[in-house]
Coordinates of C-alpha atoms and ligand atoms in Angstrom, one line a residue:
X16 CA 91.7 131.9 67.3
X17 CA 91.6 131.0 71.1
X18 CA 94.3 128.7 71.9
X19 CA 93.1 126.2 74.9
X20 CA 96.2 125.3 76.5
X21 CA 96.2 121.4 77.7
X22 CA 96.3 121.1 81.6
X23 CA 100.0 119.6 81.6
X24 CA 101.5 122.1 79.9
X25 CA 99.7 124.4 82.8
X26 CA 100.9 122.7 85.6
X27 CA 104.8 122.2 84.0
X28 CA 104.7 125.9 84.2
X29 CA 103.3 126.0 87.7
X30 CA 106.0 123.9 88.5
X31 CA 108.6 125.9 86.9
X32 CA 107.4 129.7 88.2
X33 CA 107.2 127.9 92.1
X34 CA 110.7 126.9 91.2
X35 CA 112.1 130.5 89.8
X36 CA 109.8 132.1 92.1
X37 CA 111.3 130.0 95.1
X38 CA 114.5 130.2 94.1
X39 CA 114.5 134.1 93.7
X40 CA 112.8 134.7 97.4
X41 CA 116.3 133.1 98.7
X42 CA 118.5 135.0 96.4
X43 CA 116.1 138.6 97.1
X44 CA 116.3 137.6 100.7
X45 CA 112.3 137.5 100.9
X46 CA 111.6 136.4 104.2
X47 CA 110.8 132.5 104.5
X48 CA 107.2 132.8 106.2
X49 CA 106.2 134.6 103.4
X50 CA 106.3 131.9 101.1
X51 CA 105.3 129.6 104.4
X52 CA 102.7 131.5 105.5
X53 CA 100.8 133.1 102.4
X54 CA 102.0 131.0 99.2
X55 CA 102.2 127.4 100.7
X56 CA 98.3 127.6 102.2
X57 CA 97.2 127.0 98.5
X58 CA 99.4 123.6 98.0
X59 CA 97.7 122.5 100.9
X60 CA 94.6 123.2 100.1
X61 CA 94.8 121.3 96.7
X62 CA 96.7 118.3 98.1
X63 CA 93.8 118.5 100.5
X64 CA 91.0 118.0 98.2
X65 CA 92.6 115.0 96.3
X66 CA 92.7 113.2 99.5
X67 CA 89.0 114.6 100.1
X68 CA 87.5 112.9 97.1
X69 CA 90.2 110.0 97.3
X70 CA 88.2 107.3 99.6
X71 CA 84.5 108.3 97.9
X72 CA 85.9 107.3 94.7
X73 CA 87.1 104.0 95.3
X74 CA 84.3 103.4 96.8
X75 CA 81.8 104.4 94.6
X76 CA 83.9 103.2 91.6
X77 CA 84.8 100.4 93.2
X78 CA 81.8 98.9 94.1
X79 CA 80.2 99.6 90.1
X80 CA 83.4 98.1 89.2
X81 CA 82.9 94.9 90.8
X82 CA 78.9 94.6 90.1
X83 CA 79.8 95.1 86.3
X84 CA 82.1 92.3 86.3
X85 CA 79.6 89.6 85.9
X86 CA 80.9 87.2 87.6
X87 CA 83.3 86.9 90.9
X88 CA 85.7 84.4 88.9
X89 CA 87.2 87.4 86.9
X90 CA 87.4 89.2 89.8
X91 CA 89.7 86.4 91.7
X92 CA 91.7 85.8 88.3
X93 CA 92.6 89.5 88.8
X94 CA 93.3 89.8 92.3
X95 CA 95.6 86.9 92.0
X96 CA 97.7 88.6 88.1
X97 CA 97.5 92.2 90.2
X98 CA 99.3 90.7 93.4
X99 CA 102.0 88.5 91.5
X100 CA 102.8 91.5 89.1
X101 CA 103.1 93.9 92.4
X102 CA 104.9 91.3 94.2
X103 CA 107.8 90.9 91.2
X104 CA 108.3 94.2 89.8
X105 CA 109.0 95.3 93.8
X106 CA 111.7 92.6 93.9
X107 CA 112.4 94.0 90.1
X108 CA 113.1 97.4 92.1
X109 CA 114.9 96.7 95.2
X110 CA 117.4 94.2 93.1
X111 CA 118.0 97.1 90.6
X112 CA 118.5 99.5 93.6
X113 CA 121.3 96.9 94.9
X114 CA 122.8 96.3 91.7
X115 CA 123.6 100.2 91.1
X116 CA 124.5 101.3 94.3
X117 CA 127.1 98.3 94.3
X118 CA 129.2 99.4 91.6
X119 CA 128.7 103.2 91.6
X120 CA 129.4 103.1 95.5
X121 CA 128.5 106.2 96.5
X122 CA 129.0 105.7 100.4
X123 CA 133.0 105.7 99.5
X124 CA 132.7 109.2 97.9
X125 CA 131.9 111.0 101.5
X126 CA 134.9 111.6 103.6
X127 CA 134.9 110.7 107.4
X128 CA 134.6 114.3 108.0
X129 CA 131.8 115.2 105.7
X130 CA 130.1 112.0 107.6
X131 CA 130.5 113.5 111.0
X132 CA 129.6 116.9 110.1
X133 CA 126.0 115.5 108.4
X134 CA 125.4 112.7 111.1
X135 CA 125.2 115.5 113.8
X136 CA 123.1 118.4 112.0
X137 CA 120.4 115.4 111.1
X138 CA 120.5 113.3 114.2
X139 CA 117.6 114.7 116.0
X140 CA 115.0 114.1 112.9
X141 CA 116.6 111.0 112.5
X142 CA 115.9 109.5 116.0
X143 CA 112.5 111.2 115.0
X144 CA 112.0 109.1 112.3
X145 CA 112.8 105.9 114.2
X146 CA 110.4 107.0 117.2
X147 CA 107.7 106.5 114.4
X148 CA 109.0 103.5 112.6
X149 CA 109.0 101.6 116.8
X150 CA 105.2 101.9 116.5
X151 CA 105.3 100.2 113.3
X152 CA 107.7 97.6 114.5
X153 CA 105.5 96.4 117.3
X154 CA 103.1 94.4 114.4
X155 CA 102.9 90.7 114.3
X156 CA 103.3 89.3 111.2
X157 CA 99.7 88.6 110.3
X158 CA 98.6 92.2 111.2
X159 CA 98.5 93.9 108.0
X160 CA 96.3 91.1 107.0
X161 CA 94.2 91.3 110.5
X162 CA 94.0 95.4 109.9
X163 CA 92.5 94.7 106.0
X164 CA 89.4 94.2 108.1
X165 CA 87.8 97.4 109.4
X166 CA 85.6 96.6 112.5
X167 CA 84.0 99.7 111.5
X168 CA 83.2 101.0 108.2
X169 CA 82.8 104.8 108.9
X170 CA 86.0 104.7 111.5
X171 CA 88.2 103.3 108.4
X172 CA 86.3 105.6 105.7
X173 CA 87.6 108.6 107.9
X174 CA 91.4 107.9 107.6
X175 CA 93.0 107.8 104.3
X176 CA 95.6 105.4 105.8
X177 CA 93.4 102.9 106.5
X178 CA 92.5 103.0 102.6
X179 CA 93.1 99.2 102.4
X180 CA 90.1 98.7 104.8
X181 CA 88.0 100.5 102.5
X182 CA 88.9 98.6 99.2
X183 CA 88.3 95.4 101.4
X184 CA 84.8 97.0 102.3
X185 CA 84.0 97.9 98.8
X186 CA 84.8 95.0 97.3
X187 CA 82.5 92.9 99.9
X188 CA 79.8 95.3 99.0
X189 CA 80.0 94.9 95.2
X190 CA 80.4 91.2 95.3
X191 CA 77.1 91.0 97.2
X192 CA 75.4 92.9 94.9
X193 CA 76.3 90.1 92.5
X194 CA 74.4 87.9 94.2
X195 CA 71.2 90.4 95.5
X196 CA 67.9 89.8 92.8
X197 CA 68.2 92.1 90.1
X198 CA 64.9 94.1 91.1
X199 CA 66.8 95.1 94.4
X200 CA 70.5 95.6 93.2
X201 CA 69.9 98.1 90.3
X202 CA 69.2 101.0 92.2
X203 CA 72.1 100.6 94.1
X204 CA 73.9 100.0 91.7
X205 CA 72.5 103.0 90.0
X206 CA 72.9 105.6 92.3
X207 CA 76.5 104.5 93.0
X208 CA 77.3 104.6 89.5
X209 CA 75.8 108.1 89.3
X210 CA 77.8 109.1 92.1
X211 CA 81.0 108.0 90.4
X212 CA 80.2 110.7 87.8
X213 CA 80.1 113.5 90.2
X214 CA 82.8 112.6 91.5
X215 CA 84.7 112.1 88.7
X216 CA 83.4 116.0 88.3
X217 CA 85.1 117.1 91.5
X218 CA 88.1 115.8 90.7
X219 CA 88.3 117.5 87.1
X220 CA 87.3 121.5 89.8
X221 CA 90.1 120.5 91.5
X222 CA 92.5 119.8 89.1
X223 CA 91.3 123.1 87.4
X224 CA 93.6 124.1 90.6
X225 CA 96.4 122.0 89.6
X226 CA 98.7 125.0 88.3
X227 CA 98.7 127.1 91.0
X228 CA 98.7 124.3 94.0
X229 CA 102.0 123.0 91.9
X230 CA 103.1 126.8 92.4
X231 CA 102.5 126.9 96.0
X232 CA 103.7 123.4 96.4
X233 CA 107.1 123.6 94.8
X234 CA 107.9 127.4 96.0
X235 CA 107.7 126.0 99.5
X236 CA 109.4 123.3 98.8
X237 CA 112.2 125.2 97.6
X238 CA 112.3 128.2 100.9
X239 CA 111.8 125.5 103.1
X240 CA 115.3 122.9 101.9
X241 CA 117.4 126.2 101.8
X242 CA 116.2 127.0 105.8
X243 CA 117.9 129.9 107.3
X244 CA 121.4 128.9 105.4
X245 CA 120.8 128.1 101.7
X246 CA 124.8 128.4 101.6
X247 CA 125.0 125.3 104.1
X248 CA 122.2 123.3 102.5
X249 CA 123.7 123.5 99.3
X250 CA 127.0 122.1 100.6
X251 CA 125.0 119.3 102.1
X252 CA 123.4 118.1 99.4
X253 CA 125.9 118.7 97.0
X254 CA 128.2 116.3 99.3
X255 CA 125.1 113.7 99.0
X256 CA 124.9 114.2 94.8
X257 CA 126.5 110.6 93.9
X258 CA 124.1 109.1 96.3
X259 CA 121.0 111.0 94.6
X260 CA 122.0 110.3 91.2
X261 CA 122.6 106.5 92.2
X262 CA 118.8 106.5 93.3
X263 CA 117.5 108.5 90.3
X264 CA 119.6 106.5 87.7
X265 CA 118.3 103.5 89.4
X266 CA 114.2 105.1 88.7
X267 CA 114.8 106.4 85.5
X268 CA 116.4 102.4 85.1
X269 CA 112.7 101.1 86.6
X270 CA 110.6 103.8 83.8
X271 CA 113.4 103.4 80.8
X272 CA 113.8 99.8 80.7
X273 CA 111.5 97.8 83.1
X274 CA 107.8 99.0 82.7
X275 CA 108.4 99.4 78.8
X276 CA 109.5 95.7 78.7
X277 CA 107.1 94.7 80.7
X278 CA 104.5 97.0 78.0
X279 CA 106.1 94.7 75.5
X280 CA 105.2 91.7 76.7
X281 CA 102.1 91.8 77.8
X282 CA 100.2 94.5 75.4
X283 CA 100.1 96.1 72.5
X284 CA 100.2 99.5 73.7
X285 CA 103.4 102.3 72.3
X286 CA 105.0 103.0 76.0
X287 CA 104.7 106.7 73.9
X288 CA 101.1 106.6 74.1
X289 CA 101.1 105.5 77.9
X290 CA 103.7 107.8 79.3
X291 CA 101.4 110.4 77.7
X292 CA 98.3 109.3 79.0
X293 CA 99.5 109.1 82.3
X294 CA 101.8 112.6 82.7
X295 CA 99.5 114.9 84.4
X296 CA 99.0 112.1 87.1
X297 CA 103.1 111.8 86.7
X298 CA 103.4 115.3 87.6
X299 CA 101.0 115.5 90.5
X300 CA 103.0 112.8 91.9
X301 CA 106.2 114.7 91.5
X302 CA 104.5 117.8 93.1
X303 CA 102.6 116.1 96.1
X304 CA 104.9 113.0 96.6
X305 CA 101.9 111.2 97.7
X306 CA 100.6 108.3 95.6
X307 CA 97.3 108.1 97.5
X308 CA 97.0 111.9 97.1
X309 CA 97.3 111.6 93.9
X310 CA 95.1 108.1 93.2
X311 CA 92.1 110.5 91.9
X312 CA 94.2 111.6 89.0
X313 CA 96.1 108.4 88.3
X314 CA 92.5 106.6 87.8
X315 CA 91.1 108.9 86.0
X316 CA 94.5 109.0 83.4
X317 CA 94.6 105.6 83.3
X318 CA 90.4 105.2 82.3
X319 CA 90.1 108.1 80.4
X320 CA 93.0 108.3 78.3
X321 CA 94.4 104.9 78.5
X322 CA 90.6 103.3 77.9
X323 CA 91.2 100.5 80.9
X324 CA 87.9 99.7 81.9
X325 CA 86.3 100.7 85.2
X326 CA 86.3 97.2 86.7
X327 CA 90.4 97.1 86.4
X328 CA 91.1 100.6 87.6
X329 CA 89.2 100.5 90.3
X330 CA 90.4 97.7 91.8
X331 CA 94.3 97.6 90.9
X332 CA 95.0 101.0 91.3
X333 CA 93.9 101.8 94.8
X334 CA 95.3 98.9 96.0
X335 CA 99.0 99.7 94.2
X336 CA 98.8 103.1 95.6
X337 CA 98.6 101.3 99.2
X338 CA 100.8 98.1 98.3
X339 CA 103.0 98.9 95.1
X340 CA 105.8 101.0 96.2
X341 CA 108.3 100.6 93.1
X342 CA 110.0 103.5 93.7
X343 CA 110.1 103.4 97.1
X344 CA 111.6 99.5 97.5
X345 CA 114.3 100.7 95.0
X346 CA 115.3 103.7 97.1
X347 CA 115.3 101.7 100.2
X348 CA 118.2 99.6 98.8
X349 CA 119.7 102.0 97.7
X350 CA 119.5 104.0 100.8
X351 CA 120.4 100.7 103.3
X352 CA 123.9 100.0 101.3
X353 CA 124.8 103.6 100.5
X354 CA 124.4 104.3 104.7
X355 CA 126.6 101.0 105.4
X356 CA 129.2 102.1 103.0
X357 CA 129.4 105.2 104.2
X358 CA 129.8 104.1 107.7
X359 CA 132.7 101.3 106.7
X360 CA 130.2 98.4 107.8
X361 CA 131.0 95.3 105.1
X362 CA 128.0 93.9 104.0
X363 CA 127.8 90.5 103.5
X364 CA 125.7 88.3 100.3
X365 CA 123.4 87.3 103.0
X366 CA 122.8 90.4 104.5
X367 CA 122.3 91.6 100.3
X368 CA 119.9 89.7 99.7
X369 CA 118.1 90.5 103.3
X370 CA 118.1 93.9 101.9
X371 CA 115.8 92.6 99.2
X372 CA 113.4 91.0 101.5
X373 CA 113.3 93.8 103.6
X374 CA 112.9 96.1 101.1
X375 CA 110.0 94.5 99.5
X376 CA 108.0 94.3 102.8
X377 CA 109.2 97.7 103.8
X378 CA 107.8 99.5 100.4
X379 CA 104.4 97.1 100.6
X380 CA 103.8 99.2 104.3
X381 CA 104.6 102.3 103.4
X382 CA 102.1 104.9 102.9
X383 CA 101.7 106.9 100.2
X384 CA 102.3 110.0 101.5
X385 CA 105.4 111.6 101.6
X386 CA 108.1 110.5 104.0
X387 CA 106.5 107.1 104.7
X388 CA 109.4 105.3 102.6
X389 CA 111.9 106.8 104.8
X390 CA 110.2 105.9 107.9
X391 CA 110.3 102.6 106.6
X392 CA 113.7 101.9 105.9
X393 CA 114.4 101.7 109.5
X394 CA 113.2 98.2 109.3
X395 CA 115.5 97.7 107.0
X396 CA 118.3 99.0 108.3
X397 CA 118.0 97.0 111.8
X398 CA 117.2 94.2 109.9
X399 CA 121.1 93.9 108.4
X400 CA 122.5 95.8 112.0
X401 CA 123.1 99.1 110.7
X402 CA 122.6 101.5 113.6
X403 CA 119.1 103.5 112.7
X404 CA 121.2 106.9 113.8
X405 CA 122.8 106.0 110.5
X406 CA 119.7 107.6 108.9
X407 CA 120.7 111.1 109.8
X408 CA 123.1 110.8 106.5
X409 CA 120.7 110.6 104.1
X410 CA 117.7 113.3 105.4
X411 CA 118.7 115.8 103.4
X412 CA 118.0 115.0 100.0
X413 CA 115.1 113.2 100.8
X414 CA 112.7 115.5 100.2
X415 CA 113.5 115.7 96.3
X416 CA 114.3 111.6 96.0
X417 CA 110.7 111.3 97.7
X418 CA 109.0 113.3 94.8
X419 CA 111.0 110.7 91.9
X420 CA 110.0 107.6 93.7
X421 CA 107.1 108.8 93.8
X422 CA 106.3 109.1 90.0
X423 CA 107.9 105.6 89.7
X424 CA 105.2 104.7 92.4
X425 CA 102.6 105.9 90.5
X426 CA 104.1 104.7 87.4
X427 CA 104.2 101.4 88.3
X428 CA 100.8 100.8 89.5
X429 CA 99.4 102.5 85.8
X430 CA 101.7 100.0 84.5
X431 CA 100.6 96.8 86.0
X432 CA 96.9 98.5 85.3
X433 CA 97.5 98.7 81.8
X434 CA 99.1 94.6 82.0
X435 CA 95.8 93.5 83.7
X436 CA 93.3 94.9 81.4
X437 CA 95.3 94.0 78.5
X438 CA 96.0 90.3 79.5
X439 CA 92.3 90.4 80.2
X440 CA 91.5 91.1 76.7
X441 CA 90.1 94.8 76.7
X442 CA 91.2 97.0 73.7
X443 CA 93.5 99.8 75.5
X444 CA 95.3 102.7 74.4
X445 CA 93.6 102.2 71.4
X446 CA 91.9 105.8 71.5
X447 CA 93.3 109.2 71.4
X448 CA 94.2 110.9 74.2
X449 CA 91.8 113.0 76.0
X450 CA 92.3 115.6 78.4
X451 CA 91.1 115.7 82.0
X452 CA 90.8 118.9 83.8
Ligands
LIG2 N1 105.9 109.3 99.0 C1 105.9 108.0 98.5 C2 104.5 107.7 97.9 O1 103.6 108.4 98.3 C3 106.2 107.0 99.6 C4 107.6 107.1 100.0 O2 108.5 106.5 99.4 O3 107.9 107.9 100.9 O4 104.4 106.9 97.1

């Protein structure tokens, strides 16, 4: 009897033969372009492709979504649960993210020396980093509101960062099919809905490649953190471990006890059955540290296994992969104190909770792609008066803590999903899992 194997057993072992196979081109002394130059090309590839068939899927599904709704009054009733549950389990985050890091302290366990030595070796990327966040920096207020509106369609449809613009677009175009003659809206509504379906057949080629872009993806990863002295980086990031355990214990806090209170509340569904219907897109966040890049996957988890219907999927989860940052606003709190501690600045309550405020705002404008929460936190660090150099402490390590706040990204956007189309009375979870791929 042929065994089929399910896909996220396939890509765990992609994972874990990039990891061996990374970690044995240090120890055999394989030169780093090899990895760079002949292995890496196929994680780009497939982290390419998700973000290929990223924007036609929301809008295709997005626009079917919206005309099978009915009626626009749902759709506002939705907007308004989605924003409110983003809005609080963010501020969930970033107050879990100060409560840890303020009794484990791990700014106190680096020595002055340590400090210097790590300050200097990252202070170029760090000034980097806040070259990029300045840009960011020069926004008004109302601009991320202003920007929702694409002035044109096609420009924002060709940048996945403008993916906000898009959803705005989409929705426009589905609530005025609502209110187009029947005779004239079903064969758009046809063709779009058709369209969804070969999409939703792309994505299931490309995640046929899921295995060995996790392979490529994580045996770079590994060649490139160890650089031309794995001895060195280890030391670094070993002098960093309390802080990266504060930040993990604080995510594993958000997927332990948050979302599955949260699933206790508000549905009926086993957090066992979710966390299973979600893992493959769980994993592909761990491996791409993008939430948009992996978007395709977490919709089609979240409809196919979890049974959330179209309407909901499509519209709360491209918009958490832009706006719902979980892991990210938990990270940044963690990162702002653990860099004051470590540089003797005293933080006071007020500048605590400014932390919070930041934070929030900070995750809701990162991208989801990887780095963006780091690029962010510069905000938050100038908005208490830490000096941004101060950043140059906490590069190192980023890299891994960006692919666990990721999953908690991802995570918490399925969650709030699975919240909406529960408290909007559709029967989820209720069916047994099936696999994609
Ligand atoms: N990589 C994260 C994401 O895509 C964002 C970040 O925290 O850097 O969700």
């Amino acid at each position: 009897m042929k065994l089929k194997m399910p896909l996220h057993t396939k890509i765990i072992i992609g994972l874990i033969a990039g990891l061996i196979f990374g970690l044995a081109s240090i120890f055999l002394g394989i030169p780093s372009y090899i990895t760079i130059e002949f292995i890496k090309p196929a994680g780009v590839v497939f982290v390419n492709a998700l973000k290929m068939i990223a924007v036609p899927l929301i809008i295709a599904s997005l626009i079917v979504g919206v005309a099978n709704l009915g009626d626009i009054s749902k759709l506002s009733r939705m907007g308004g649960k989605t924003i409110m549950l983003y809005m609080v389990t963010t501020v969930i985050a970033t107050t879990i993210g100060l409560f840890i890091v303020n009794i484990i302290k791990p700014g106190h366990v680096i020595t002055p020396e340590t400090r210097e030595e790590i300050l200097g070796i990252y202070s170029l990327e760090a000034l980097e980093t806040t070259g990029q966040a300045e840009i960011l920096k020069r926004q008004g207020p109302l601009d991320p509101l202003v920007r929702m509106v694409p002035e044109n369609f096609f420009g924002a449809a060709t940048d996945n960062s403008n993916m906000l613009q898009v959803v705005f677009f989409s929705l426009i175009f589905g609530i005025a099919i609502l209110k187009v003659p029947k005779n004239k809206s079903s064969a758009v509504i046809a063709f779009f809905d058709g369209a969804n379906e070969v999409i939703l057949t792309i994505i299931h080629f490309i995640m046929a490649l899921a295995p060995i872009g996790v392979f490529a993806l994580i045996a770079a990863l590994i060649v490139e953190l160890a650089g031309d002295n794995p001895s060195k980086a280890w030391e670094i990031l070993s002098a960093l471990l309390v802080y990266a355990l504060t930040v993990i214990i604080g995510l594993l806090i958000m997927i332990m006890v948050i979302y599955p209170s949260i699933f206790k509340i508000f549905t009926k569904v086993k957090y066992k059955r979710f966390f299973k219907g979600v893992r493959e897109a769980q994993l592909l966040a761990f491996s791409t540290s993008s939430s948009s890049a992996t978007l395709p996957v977490t919709m089609e988890c979240v409809e196919k296994n979890l049974r959330v219907s179209e309407e909901v999927t499509s519209f709360v989860l491209p918009l958490g992969a832009t706006i719902n940052m979980d892991g990210t606003s938990l990270y940044q709190s963690v990162a702002a104190v653990f860099i004051a501690q470590a540089m003797g600045i005293h933080l006071t309550l007020g500048s605590q909770i400014m932390i919070v405020l930041t934070a929030t705002l900070a995750s809701i404008g990162s991208a989801g792609v990887p780095g963006a929460g780091m690029v962010m936190l510069v905000i938050v660090l100038e908005a208490i008066g830490i000096p941004a150099a101060g950043l140059a402490l906490i590069i190192a390590p980023d890299r891994i803590l960006d692919m666990c706040r990721t999953i908690v990204n991802v995570t918490g956007d399925a969650t709030v999903a699975m919240t909406i189309a529960s408290t909007e009375g559709e029967d989820v979870g209720e069916h047994p899992v099936t696999k994609t791929g």
